[in-house]
CSV table of C-alpha atoms in Angstrom, one decimal:
chain,number,residue,atom,x,y,z
X,1,UNK,CA,21.1,-12.3,-2.0
X,2,UNK,CA,20.1,-11.9,1.6
X,3,UNK,CA,18.7,-9.0,3.6
X,4,UNK,CA,21.9,-8.3,5.5
X,5,UNK,CA,23.9,-7.9,2.3
X,6,UNK,CA,21.4,-5.5,0.9
X,7,UNK,CA,21.4,-3.4,4.1
X,8,UNK,CA,25.2,-3.5,4.2
X,9,UNK,CA,25.5,-2.1,0.7
X,10,UNK,CA,22.9,0.7,1.3
X,11,UNK,CA,24.7,1.8,4.4
X,12,UNK,CA,28.1,1.7,2.7
X,13,UNK,CA,26.7,4.4,0.4
X,14,UNK,CA,24.5,6.1,3.0
X,15,UNK,CA,26.1,5.6,6.4
X,16,UNK,CA,23.3,7.6,8.2
X,17,UNK,CA,20.5,5.5,6.6
X,18,UNK,CA,17.7,4.0,8.5
X,19,UNK,CA,16.8,0.9,6.4
X,20,UNK,CA,13.7,-1.2,6.7
X,21,UNK,CA,13.6,-4.2,4.4
X,22,UNK,CA,11.0,-6.9,3.7
X,23,UNK,CA,11.0,-9.8,1.4
X,24,UNK,CA,13.1,-12.9,0.7
X,25,UNK,CA,14.9,-14.8,-2.0
X,26,UNK,CA,15.2,-12.4,-4.9
X,27,UNK,CA,12.3,-10.0,-4.2
X,28,UNK,CA,12.7,-7.2,-1.7
X,29,UNK,CA,11.2,-3.9,-0.7
X,30,UNK,CA,13.4,-1.2,0.8
X,31,UNK,CA,12.4,1.8,2.8
X,32,UNK,CA,15.4,4.0,3.2
X,33,UNK,CA,15.7,7.3,5.1
X,34,UNK,CA,18.9,9.2,4.6
X,35,UNK,CA,20.0,12.8,4.5
X,36,UNK,CA,22.0,11.8,1.5
X,37,UNK,CA,18.8,12.0,-0.6
X,38,UNK,CA,18.5,15.7,0.0
X,39,UNK,CA,18.3,17.7,-3.2
X,40,UNK,CA,17.7,14.6,-5.3
X,41,UNK,CA,14.5,13.8,-7.2
X,42,UNK,CA,12.6,10.5,-6.8
X,43,UNK,CA,14.1,9.0,-10.0
X,44,UNK,CA,17.6,10.0,-9.1
X,45,UNK,CA,17.2,8.4,-5.6
X,46,UNK,CA,16.0,5.1,-7.1
X,47,UNK,CA,18.7,5.0,-9.7
X,48,UNK,CA,21.4,5.6,-7.1
X,49,UNK,CA,20.1,2.7,-5.0
X,50,UNK,CA,19.6,0.4,-8.0
X,51,UNK,CA,23.1,1.0,-9.1
X,52,UNK,CA,24.4,-0.6,-5.9
X,53,UNK,CA,22.8,-3.9,-7.2
X,54,UNK,CA,23.3,-3.7,-11.0
X,55,UNK,CA,25.2,-6.9,-11.3
X,56,UNK,CA,22.7,-8.9,-9.2
X,57,UNK,CA,19.8,-7.4,-11.1
X,58,UNK,CA,21.4,-8.2,-14.4
X,59,UNK,CA,22.2,-11.8,-13.5
X,60,UNK,CA,18.8,-12.5,-11.9
X,61,UNK,CA,20.3,-13.1,-8.4
X,62,UNK,CA,18.0,-10.2,-7.4
X,63,UNK,CA,14.8,-10.1,-9.4
X,64,UNK,CA,12.8,-7.3,-7.9
X,65,UNK,CA,13.8,-4.4,-5.7
X,66,UNK,CA,11.1,-1.9,-4.7
X,67,UNK,CA,12.7,1.3,-3.3
X,68,UNK,CA,11.1,4.1,-1.2
X,69,UNK,CA,13.8,6.6,-0.4
X,70,UNK,CA,13.2,9.7,1.7
X,71,UNK,CA,15.0,12.3,3.6
X,72,UNK,CA,14.5,12.5,7.4
X,73,UNK,CA,12.5,15.7,6.9
X,74,UNK,CA,10.2,14.0,4.4
X,75,UNK,CA,9.7,11.0,6.7
X,76,UNK,CA,8.9,13.3,9.6
X,77,UNK,CA,6.3,15.2,7.5
X,78,UNK,CA,4.4,11.9,7.0
X,79,UNK,CA,3.9,11.4,10.7
X,80,UNK,CA,0.4,12.2,12.0
């Protein structure tokens, strides 16, 4: 699975998402900022993103996916 496909799937679910991705082969780290995460807890956010890749995770085509999902307000609050 490549980075472009991962970003495409995330944006299909969260069209407003700003996605930063790092990694290669079958190990990736995603930083996603989307208003769609408002009102969701951390676990719910991660589960919703992981669900987009359940088949690839099950088959091993995608081995590891680290997810950091935030709302735009949470991201802005981190800025110095």
